[in-house]
Coordinates of C-alpha atoms and ligand atoms in Angstrom, one line a residue:
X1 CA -15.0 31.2 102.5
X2 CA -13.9 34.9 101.7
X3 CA -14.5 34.9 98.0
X4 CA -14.8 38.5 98.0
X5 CA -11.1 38.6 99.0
X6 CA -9.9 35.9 97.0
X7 CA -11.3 37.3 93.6
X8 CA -9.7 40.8 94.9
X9 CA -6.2 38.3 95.4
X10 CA -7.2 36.3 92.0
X11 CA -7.6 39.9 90.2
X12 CA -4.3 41.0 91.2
X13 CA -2.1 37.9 90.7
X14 CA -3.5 37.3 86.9
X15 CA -2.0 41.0 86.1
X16 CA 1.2 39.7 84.6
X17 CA -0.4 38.0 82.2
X18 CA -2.4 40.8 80.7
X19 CA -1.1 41.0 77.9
X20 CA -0.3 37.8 76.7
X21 CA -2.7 36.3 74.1
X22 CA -4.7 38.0 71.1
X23 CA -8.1 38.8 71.0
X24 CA -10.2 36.4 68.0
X25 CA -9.5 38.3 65.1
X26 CA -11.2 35.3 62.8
X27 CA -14.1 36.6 63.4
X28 CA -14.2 39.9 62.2
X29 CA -16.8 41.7 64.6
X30 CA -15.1 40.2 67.3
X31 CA -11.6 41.9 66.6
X32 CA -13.4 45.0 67.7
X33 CA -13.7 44.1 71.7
X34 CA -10.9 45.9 74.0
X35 CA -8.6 43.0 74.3
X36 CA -8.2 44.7 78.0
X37 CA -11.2 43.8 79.3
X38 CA -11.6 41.8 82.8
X39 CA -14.3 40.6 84.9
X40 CA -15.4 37.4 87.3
X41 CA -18.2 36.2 88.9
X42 CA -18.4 33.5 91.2
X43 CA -22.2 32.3 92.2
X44 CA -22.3 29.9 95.4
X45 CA -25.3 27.5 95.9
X46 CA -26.4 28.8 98.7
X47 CA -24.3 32.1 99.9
X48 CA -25.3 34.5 96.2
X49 CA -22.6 36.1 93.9
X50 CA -19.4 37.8 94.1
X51 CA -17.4 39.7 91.5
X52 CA -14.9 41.8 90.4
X53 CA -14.3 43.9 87.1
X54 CA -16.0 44.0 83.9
X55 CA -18.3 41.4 85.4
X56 CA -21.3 43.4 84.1
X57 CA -20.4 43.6 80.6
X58 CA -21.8 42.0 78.3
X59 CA -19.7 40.1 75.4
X60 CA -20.5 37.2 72.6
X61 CA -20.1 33.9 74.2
X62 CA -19.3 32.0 71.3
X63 CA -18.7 28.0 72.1
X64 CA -20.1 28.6 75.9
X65 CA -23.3 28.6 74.1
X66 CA -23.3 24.5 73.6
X67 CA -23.9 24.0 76.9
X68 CA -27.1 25.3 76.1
X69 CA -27.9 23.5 72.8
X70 CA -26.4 20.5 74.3
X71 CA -29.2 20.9 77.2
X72 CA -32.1 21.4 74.7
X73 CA -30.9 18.5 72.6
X74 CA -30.4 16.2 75.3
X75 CA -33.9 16.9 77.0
X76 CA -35.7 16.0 73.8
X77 CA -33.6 13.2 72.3
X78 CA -32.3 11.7 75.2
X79 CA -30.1 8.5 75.2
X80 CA -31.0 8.6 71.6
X81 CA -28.7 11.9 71.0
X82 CA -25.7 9.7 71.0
X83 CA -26.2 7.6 68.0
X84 CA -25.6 10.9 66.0
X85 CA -23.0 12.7 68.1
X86 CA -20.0 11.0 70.7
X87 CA -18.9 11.7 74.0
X88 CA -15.4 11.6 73.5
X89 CA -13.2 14.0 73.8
X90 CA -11.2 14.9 70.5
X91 CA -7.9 16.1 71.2
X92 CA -8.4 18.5 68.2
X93 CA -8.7 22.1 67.4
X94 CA -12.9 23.1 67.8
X95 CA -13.0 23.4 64.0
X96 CA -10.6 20.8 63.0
X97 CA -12.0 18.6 60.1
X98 CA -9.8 15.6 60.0
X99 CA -11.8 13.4 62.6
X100 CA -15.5 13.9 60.9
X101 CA -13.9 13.0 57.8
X102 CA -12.2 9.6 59.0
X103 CA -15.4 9.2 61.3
X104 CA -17.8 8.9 58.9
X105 CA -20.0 12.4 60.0
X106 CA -20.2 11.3 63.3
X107 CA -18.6 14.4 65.5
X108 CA -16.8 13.4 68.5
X109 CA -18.3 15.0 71.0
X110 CA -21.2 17.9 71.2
X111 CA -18.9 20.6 71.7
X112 CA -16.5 21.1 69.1
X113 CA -18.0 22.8 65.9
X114 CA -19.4 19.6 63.8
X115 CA -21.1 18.7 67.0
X116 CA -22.9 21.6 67.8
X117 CA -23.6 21.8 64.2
X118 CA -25.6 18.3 64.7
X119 CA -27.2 19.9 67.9
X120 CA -28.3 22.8 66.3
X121 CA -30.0 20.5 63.3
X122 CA -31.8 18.9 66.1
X123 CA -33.3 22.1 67.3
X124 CA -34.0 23.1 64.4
X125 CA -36.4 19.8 63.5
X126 CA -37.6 19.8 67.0
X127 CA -39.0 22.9 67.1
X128 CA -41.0 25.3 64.3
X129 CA -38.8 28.2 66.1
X130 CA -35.6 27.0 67.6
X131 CA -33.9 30.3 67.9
X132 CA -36.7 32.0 69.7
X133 CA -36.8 28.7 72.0
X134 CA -33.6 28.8 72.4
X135 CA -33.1 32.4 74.0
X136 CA -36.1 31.3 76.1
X137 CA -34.2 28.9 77.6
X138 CA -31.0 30.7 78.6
X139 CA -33.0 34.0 79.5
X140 CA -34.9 31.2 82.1
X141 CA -31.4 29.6 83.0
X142 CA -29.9 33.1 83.7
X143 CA -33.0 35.3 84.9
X144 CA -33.2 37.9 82.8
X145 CA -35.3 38.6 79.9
X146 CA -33.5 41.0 78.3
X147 CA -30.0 39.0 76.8
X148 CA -30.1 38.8 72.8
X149 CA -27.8 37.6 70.3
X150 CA -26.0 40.1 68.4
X151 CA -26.8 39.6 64.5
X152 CA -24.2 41.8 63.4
X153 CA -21.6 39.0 64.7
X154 CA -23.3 36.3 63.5
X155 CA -23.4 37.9 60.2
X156 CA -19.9 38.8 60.3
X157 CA -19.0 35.1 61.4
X158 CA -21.2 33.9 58.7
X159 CA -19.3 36.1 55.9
X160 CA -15.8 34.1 56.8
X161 CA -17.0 31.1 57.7
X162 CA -15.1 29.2 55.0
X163 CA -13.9 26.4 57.4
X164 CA -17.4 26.0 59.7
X165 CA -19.2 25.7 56.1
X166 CA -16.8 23.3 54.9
X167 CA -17.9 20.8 58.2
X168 CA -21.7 21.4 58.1
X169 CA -21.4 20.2 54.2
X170 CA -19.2 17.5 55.2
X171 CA -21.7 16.3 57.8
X172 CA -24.7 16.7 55.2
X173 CA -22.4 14.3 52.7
X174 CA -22.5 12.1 56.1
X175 CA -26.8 12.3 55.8
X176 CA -25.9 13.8 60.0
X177 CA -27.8 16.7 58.7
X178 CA -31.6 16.8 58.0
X179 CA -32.5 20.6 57.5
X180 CA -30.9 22.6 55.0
X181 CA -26.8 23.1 55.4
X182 CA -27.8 27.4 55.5
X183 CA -30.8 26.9 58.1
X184 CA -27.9 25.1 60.4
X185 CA -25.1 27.3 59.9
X186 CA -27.3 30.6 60.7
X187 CA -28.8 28.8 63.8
X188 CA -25.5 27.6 65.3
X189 CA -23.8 31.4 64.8
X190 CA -26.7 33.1 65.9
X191 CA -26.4 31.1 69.3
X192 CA -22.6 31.6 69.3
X193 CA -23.1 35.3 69.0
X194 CA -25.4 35.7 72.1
X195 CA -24.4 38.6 74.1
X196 CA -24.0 37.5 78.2
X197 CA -22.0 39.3 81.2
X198 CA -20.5 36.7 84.1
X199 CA -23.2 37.2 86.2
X200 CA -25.7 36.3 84.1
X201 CA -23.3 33.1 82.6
X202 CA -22.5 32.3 86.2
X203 CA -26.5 32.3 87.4
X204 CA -26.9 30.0 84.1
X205 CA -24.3 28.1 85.4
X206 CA -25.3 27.0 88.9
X207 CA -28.1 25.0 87.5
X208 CA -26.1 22.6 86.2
X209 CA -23.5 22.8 89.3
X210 CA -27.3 22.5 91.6
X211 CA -27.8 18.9 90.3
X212 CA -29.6 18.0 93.8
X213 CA -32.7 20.7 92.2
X214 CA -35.1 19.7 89.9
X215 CA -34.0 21.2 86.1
X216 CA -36.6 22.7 84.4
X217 CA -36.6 26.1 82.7
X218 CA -38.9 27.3 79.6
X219 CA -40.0 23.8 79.2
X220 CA -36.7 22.1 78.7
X221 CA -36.4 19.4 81.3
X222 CA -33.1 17.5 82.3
X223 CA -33.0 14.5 85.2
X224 CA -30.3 14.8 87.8
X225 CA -28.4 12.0 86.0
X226 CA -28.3 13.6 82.7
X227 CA -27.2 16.8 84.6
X228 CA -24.2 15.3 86.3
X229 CA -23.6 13.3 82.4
X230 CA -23.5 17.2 80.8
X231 CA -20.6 18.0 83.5
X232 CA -18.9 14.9 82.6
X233 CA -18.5 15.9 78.6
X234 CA -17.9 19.3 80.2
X235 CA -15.2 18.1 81.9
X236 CA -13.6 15.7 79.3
X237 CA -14.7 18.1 76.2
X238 CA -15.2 21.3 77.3
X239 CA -11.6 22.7 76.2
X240 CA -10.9 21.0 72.9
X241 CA -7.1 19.8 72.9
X242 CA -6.8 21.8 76.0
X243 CA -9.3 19.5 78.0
X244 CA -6.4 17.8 79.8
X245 CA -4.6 21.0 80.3
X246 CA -7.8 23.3 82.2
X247 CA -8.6 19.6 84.1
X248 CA -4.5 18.9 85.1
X249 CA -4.9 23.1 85.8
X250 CA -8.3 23.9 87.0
X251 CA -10.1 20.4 88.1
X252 CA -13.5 21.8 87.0
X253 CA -16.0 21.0 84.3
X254 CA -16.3 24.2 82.2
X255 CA -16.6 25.5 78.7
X256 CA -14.5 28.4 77.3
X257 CA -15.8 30.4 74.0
X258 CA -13.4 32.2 71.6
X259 CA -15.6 35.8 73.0
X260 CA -12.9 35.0 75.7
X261 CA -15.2 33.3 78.3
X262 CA -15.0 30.7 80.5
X263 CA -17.8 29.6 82.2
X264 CA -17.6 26.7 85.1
X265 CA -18.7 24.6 87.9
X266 CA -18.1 22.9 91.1
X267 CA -20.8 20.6 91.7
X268 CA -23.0 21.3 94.7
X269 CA -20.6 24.3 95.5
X270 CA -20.7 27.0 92.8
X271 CA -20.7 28.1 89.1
X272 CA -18.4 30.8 88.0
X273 CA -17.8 32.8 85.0
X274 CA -14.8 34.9 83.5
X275 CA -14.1 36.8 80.7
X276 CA -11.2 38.1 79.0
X277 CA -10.5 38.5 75.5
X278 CA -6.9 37.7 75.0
X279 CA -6.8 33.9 74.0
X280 CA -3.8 31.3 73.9
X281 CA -3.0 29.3 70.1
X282 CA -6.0 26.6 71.2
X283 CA -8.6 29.5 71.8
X284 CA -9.0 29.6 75.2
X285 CA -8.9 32.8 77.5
X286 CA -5.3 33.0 78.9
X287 CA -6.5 35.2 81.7
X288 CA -9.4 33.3 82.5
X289 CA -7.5 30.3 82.5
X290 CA -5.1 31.8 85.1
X291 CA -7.8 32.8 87.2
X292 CA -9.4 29.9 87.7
X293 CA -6.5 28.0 87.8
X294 CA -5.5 30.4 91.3
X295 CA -9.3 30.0 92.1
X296 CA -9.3 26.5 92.9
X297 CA -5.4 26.4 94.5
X298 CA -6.2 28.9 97.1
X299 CA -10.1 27.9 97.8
X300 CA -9.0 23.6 97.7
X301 CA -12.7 23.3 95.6
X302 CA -12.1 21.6 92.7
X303 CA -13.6 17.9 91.8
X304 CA -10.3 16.7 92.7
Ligands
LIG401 N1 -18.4 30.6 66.5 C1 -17.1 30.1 66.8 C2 -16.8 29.2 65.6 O1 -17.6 28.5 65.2 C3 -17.1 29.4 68.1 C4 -15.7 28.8 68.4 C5 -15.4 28.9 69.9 O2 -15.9 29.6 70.6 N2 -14.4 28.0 70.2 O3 -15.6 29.2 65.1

Protein backbone atom coordinates (compact mmCIF):
# COMPACT_ATOMS: atom_id res chain seq x y z
CA UNK A 1 0.00 0.00 0.00
CA UNK A 2 1.23 3.60 -1.04
CA UNK A 3 0.30 5.51 2.14
CA UNK A 4 2.72 8.08 1.38
CA UNK A 5 0.55 8.92 -1.63
CA UNK A 6 -2.62 8.45 -0.16
CA UNK A 7 -2.05 10.89 2.87
CA UNK A 8 -0.51 13.33 0.02
CA UNK A 9 -4.33 12.47 -1.83
CA UNK A 10 -6.05 12.48 1.81
CA UNK A 11 -4.25 16.07 2.45
CA UNK A 12 -5.54 17.60 -0.58
CA UNK A 13 -9.14 16.35 -0.78
CA UNK A 14 -9.90 17.52 3.10
CA UNK A 15 -8.97 21.22 1.78
CA UNK A 16 -12.59 22.29 1.36
CA UNK A 17 -13.33 21.79 4.54
CA UNK A 18 -10.70 23.96 6.15
CA UNK A 19 -12.58 26.17 7.43
CA UNK A 20 -15.52 24.70 8.72
CA UNK A 21 -15.72 24.15 12.45
CA UNK A 22 -14.24 26.35 15.46
CA UNK A 23 -11.41 25.76 17.42
CA UNK A 24 -12.56 24.86 21.64
CA UNK A 25 -12.87 28.18 22.78
CA UNK A 26 -14.37 26.60 26.36
CA UNK A 27 -11.26 26.14 27.34
CA UNK A 28 -9.62 29.25 27.45
CA UNK A 29 -5.89 28.33 26.75
CA UNK A 30 -7.05 26.28 24.07
CA UNK A 31 -8.63 29.26 22.02
CA UNK A 32 -5.09 30.30 21.48
CA UNK A 33 -4.00 27.31 18.98
CA UNK A 34 -4.04 28.30 15.04
CA UNK A 35 -7.32 26.90 14.16
CA UNK A 36 -5.22 26.16 10.71
CA UNK A 37 -3.23 23.74 11.75
CA UNK A 38 -2.93 20.12 10.03
CA UNK A 39 -0.98 17.07 10.29
CA UNK A 40 -1.33 12.93 10.07
CA UNK A 41 0.47 10.12 10.89
CA UNK A 42 -0.19 6.81 9.94
CA UNK A 43 2.07 3.94 11.82
CA UNK A 44 1.83 0.32 10.10
CA UNK A 45 2.69 -2.87 12.20
CA UNK A 46 5.22 -3.85 10.45
CA UNK A 47 6.20 -1.21 7.37
CA UNK A 48 7.08 2.21 10.13
CA UNK A 49 5.28 5.70 9.84
CA UNK A 50 4.13 7.99 7.28
CA UNK A 51 2.94 11.61 7.51
CA UNK A 52 2.09 14.67 6.25
CA UNK A 53 1.81 18.33 7.77
CA UNK A 54 1.95 19.53 11.21
CA UNK A 55 2.41 15.94 12.19
CA UNK A 56 5.40 17.08 14.45
CA UNK A 57 3.65 19.48 16.49
CA UNK A 58 2.71 19.03 19.44
CA UNK A 59 -0.93 20.04 20.90
CA UNK A 60 -3.10 19.12 24.21
CA UNK A 61 -4.90 15.88 23.60
CA UNK A 62 -7.65 16.41 25.78
CA UNK A 63 -10.27 13.19 25.87
CA UNK A 64 -7.54 11.04 23.73
CA UNK A 65 -5.94 10.90 27.00
CA UNK A 66 -8.60 8.06 28.44
CA UNK A 67 -7.30 5.67 26.42
CA UNK A 68 -4.62 5.90 28.70
CA UNK A 69 -6.22 6.10 32.11
CA UNK A 70 -8.61 3.58 30.89
CA UNK A 71 -5.35 1.22 30.27
CA UNK A 72 -3.95 1.95 33.81
CA UNK A 73 -7.36 1.38 35.43
CA UNK A 74 -8.06 -1.66 33.67
CA UNK A 75 -4.63 -3.38 34.33
CA UNK A 76 -5.02 -2.95 38.11
CA UNK A 77 -8.77 -3.40 38.62
CA UNK A 78 -9.60 -5.65 36.03
CA UNK A 79 -13.08 -7.16 35.58
CA UNK A 80 -13.72 -5.44 38.80
CA UNK A 81 -13.51 -1.88 36.98
CA UNK A 82 -16.99 -2.39 35.70
CA UNK A 83 -18.99 -2.42 38.82
CA UNK A 84 -18.05 1.39 39.11
CA UNK A 85 -18.10 2.48 35.48
CA UNK A 86 -20.28 0.83 32.09
CA UNK A 87 -19.45 -0.10 28.79
CA UNK A 88 -22.10 1.41 27.08
CA UNK A 89 -22.11 3.88 24.88
CA UNK A 90 -24.13 7.13 25.86
CA UNK A 91 -25.44 8.86 23.04
CA UNK A 92 -24.68 12.11 24.98
CA UNK A 93 -22.54 15.15 24.88
CA UNK A 94 -18.89 14.12 26.85
CA UNK A 95 -20.01 16.38 29.68
CA UNK A 96 -23.63 15.89 29.58
CA UNK A 97 -25.04 15.41 33.22
CA UNK A 98 -28.40 13.97 32.75
CA UNK A 99 -27.45 10.19 32.58
CA UNK A 100 -25.17 10.06 35.98
CA UNK A 101 -27.98 11.74 37.54
CA UNK A 102 -30.82 9.20 36.55
CA UNK A 103 -27.97 6.39 36.80
CA UNK A 104 -27.31 6.69 40.21
CA UNK A 105 -23.21 7.87 39.75
CA UNK A 106 -22.60 5.13 37.72
CA UNK A 107 -21.06 6.78 34.29
CA UNK A 108 -21.82 5.00 31.26
CA UNK A 109 -18.87 4.23 29.85
CA UNK A 110 -14.99 5.27 30.69
CA UNK A 111 -14.79 7.91 28.21
CA UNK A 112 -17.08 10.58 28.52
CA UNK A 113 -16.15 13.06 31.44
CA UNK A 114 -17.86 11.32 34.65
CA UNK A 115 -16.04 8.24 33.58
CA UNK A 116 -12.83 9.31 33.33
CA UNK A 117 -13.44 11.24 36.36
CA UNK A 118 -14.03 7.62 38.16
CA UNK A 119 -10.72 6.38 36.27
CA UNK A 120 -8.81 9.05 37.41
CA UNK A 121 -10.06 8.35 41.32
CA UNK A 122 -8.78 5.01 40.71
CA UNK A 123 -5.30 6.12 39.89
CA UNK A 124 -5.21 8.29 42.27
CA UNK A 125 -5.92 5.44 45.19
CA UNK A 126 -3.87 3.01 43.33
CA UNK A 127 -0.91 4.84 43.31
CA UNK A 128 1.01 7.41 46.01
CA UNK A 129 1.93 9.34 42.57
CA UNK A 130 -0.59 8.81 39.78
CA UNK A 131 0.35 11.69 37.71
CA UNK A 132 3.99 10.92 37.60
CA UNK A 133 2.86 7.16 36.81
CA UNK A 134 0.81 8.25 34.52
CA UNK A 135 3.28 10.13 32.11
CA UNK A 136 5.46 7.05 32.61
CA UNK A 137 3.24 5.17 30.99
CA UNK A 138 2.41 7.12 27.82
CA UNK A 139 6.11 8.34 27.48
CA UNK A 140 6.66 4.09 27.40
CA UNK A 141 3.58 3.70 25.02
CA UNK A 142 4.92 6.46 22.70
CA UNK A 143 8.89 6.26 23.14
CA UNK A 144 9.84 9.30 24.08
CA UNK A 145 10.77 10.69 27.37
CA UNK A 146 10.39 14.08 26.88
CA UNK A 147 6.12 14.65 26.33
CA UNK A 148 4.67 16.67 29.52
CA UNK A 149 1.43 18.05 30.32
CA UNK A 150 0.99 21.62 29.89
CA UNK A 151 -0.16 23.14 33.53
CA UNK A 152 -1.05 26.38 32.14
CA UNK A 153 -4.07 24.44 30.32
CA UNK A 154 -4.95 22.52 32.95
CA UNK A 155 -5.11 25.50 35.04
CA UNK A 156 -7.00 27.34 32.62
CA UNK A 157 -9.58 24.37 32.23
CA UNK A 158 -9.66 24.15 35.91
CA UNK A 159 -10.73 28.06 36.28
CA UNK A 160 -14.01 27.36 34.01
CA UNK A 161 -14.66 24.18 34.79
CA UNK A 162 -18.18 24.95 36.17
CA UNK A 163 -19.88 21.99 34.38
CA UNK A 164 -16.84 19.06 34.90
CA UNK A 165 -17.05 20.18 38.77
CA UNK A 166 -20.62 20.01 38.83
CA UNK A 167 -20.20 15.92 37.63
CA UNK A 168 -17.20 14.96 39.94
CA UNK A 169 -19.51 16.38 42.95
CA UNK A 170 -22.42 14.61 41.52
CA UNK A 171 -20.43 11.37 41.46
CA UNK A 172 -19.05 12.02 45.14
CA UNK A 173 -22.98 12.48 46.22
CA UNK A 174 -23.07 8.91 44.34
CA UNK A 175 -20.06 7.66 47.10
CA UNK A 176 -18.23 6.75 43.00
CA UNK A 177 -15.60 8.93 44.37
CA UNK A 178 -13.09 8.00 47.23
CA UNK A 179 -10.33 10.77 47.12
CA UNK A 180 -11.17 14.24 47.54
CA UNK A 181 -13.53 15.90 44.55
CA UNK A 182 -10.23 18.66 43.99
CA UNK A 183 -7.43 15.79 44.01
CA UNK A 184 -9.73 14.20 41.02
CA UNK A 185 -10.58 17.12 39.11
CA UNK A 186 -6.75 18.37 38.98
CA UNK A 187 -5.59 14.71 38.06
CA UNK A 188 -8.18 14.18 35.17
CA UNK A 189 -7.24 17.97 33.59
CA UNK A 190 -3.75 17.51 34.04
CA UNK A 191 -3.93 14.27 31.87
CA UNK A 192 -6.34 16.03 29.42
CA UNK A 193 -3.77 18.77 28.99
CA UNK A 194 -0.81 16.51 27.98
CA UNK A 195 1.04 17.93 25.07
CA UNK A 196 1.56 14.94 22.04
CA UNK A 197 2.27 15.36 18.19
CA UNK A 198 0.68 12.35 15.79
CA UNK A 199 3.65 10.53 15.68
CA UNK A 200 4.08 10.13 19.06
CA UNK A 201 -0.13 9.45 19.48
CA UNK A 202 0.10 7.18 16.51
CA UNK A 203 3.39 4.99 18.06
CA UNK A 204 1.00 5.03 21.38
CA UNK A 205 -1.51 3.83 19.29
CA UNK A 206 -0.17 0.70 17.58
CA UNK A 207 0.07 -1.10 20.86
CA UNK A 208 -3.28 -1.37 21.20
CA UNK A 209 -3.93 -2.00 17.31
CA UNK A 210 -0.57 -4.92 17.90
CA UNK A 211 -2.93 -7.04 20.14
CA UNK A 212 -0.96 -10.33 18.86
CA UNK A 213 2.36 -8.55 21.28
CA UNK A 214 2.60 -8.93 24.72
CA UNK A 215 1.33 -5.27 26.47
CA UNK A 216 3.53 -4.12 28.94
CA UNK A 217 5.04 -0.67 29.36
CA UNK A 218 6.20 1.07 32.72
CA UNK A 219 4.71 -1.71 34.67
CA UNK A 220 1.18 -1.42 33.45
CA UNK A 221 0.26 -4.77 31.96
CA UNK A 222 -2.93 -5.52 29.76
CA UNK A 223 -3.75 -9.43 28.31
CA UNK A 224 -4.59 -9.62 24.59
CA UNK A 225 -8.28 -10.00 25.51
CA UNK A 226 -8.48 -6.97 27.54
CA UNK A 227 -6.64 -5.17 24.63
CA UNK A 228 -9.05 -6.17 21.84
CA UNK A 229 -12.13 -5.29 24.99
CA UNK A 230 -10.37 -1.49 25.07
CA UNK A 231 -10.91 -1.24 21.14
CA UNK A 232 -14.32 -2.46 21.51
CA UNK A 233 -15.51 0.61 23.99
CA UNK A 234 -13.19 2.53 21.56
CA UNK A 235 -15.26 1.72 18.99
CA UNK A 236 -18.77 1.94 20.61
CA UNK A 237 -17.66 5.00 22.98
CA UNK A 238 -14.94 6.59 21.55
CA UNK A 239 -16.97 9.62 19.90
CA UNK A 240 -19.74 10.39 22.36
CA UNK A 241 -23.10 10.93 20.39
CA UNK A 242 -21.00 10.77 17.26
CA UNK A 243 -19.91 7.05 17.96
CA UNK A 244 -22.33 5.85 15.23
CA UNK A 245 -21.50 8.65 12.96
CA UNK A 246 -17.19 8.07 12.90
CA UNK A 247 -18.19 4.01 12.93
CA UNK A 248 -21.12 4.36 9.88
CA UNK A 249 -17.99 6.97 8.50
CA UNK A 250 -14.68 5.67 9.46
CA UNK A 251 -15.19 1.81 10.56
CA UNK A 252 -12.33 2.15 13.18
CA UNK A 253 -12.10 2.23 16.91
CA UNK A 254 -10.57 5.64 17.85
CA UNK A 255 -10.81 8.46 20.30
CA UNK A 256 -11.05 12.17 19.30
CA UNK A 257 -10.12 15.06 22.03
CA UNK A 258 -11.55 18.58 21.95
CA UNK A 259 -7.27 19.66 21.24
CA UNK A 260 -8.75 18.54 17.81
CA UNK A 261 -7.23 15.03 17.72
CA UNK A 262 -8.15 11.92 16.63
CA UNK A 263 -6.30 9.12 17.36
CA UNK A 264 -7.15 5.38 15.83
CA UNK A 265 -6.64 1.84 14.93
CA UNK A 266 -6.94 -0.91 12.65
CA UNK A 267 -6.27 -3.99 14.44
CA UNK A 268 -3.24 -5.98 13.28
CA UNK A 269 -2.73 -3.25 10.47
CA UNK A 270 -2.02 0.17 11.83
CA UNK A 271 -2.67 3.11 14.38
CA UNK A 272 -3.05 6.53 13.03
CA UNK A 273 -3.32 9.92 14.37
CA UNK A 274 -4.61 13.42 13.17
CA UNK A 275 -4.94 16.67 14.37
CA UNK A 276 -6.78 19.66 13.54
CA UNK A 277 -8.33 22.18 15.65
CA UNK A 278 -11.53 23.11 14.02
CA UNK A 279 -14.34 20.90 15.65
CA UNK A 280 -18.05 20.12 14.53
CA UNK A 281 -21.16 21.05 17.47
CA UNK A 282 -20.37 17.39 19.16
CA UNK A 283 -16.51 18.20 19.58
CA UNK A 284 -15.00 16.21 17.18
CA UNK A 285 -12.28 17.34 14.59
CA UNK A 286 -14.10 18.05 11.33
CA UNK A 287 -10.94 17.74 9.30
CA UNK A 288 -9.75 14.78 11.04
CA UNK A 289 -12.97 13.26 10.69
CA UNK A 290 -12.81 13.78 6.86
CA UNK A 291 -9.53 12.40 6.64
CA UNK A 292 -9.99 9.30 8.01
CA UNK A 293 -13.23 8.92 6.66
CA UNK A 294 -11.12 9.13 2.85
CA UNK A 295 -8.43 7.03 4.58
CA UNK A 296 -10.33 3.96 4.97
CA UNK A 297 -12.55 4.46 1.39
CA UNK A 298 -9.48 4.56 -0.74
CA UNK A 299 -7.13 1.95 1.44
CA UNK A 300 -10.58 -0.80 1.89
CA UNK A 301 -8.90 -1.16 5.80
CA UNK A 302 -11.42 -0.57 8.08
CA UNK A 303 -12.97 -3.41 10.64
CA UNK A 304 -15.67 -3.65 8.30
N1 LIG B 1 -10.80 18.37 29.19
C1 LIG B 1 -11.96 18.37 28.35
C2 LIG B 1 -13.20 18.42 29.23
O1 LIG B 1 -13.21 17.81 30.26
C3 LIG B 1 -11.94 17.12 27.52
C4 LIG B 1 -13.15 17.00 26.60
C5 LIG B 1 -12.87 16.33 25.30
O2 LIG B 1 -11.73 16.29 24.82
N2 LIG B 1 -13.90 15.84 24.65
O3 LIG B 1 -14.17 19.08 28.93
Amino acid sequence: MDYKTILENIHASVQPYSCVGKVADYIPELAKVNPDKFGICLNTIDDGDYSIGDSGERFSIQSISKVFALAMALSIKGEALWSRVGKEPSGTAFNSLVQLEVEHGIPRNPFINAGAMVVADILLTSFDNSAERYLEFVRALCGKDDICYNEQVARSERETAYLNAAIANLLKYHKNIDCDVEEVLRLYFLTCSLEMNCHELARAFLAFANHAEPFSYAGIELTRSQIKRMNAIMQTCGFYDEAGEFSYLVGLPGKSGVGGGIAAICPMRYSVAVWSPRLNSKGNSVMGMKALEELTTITSESIF
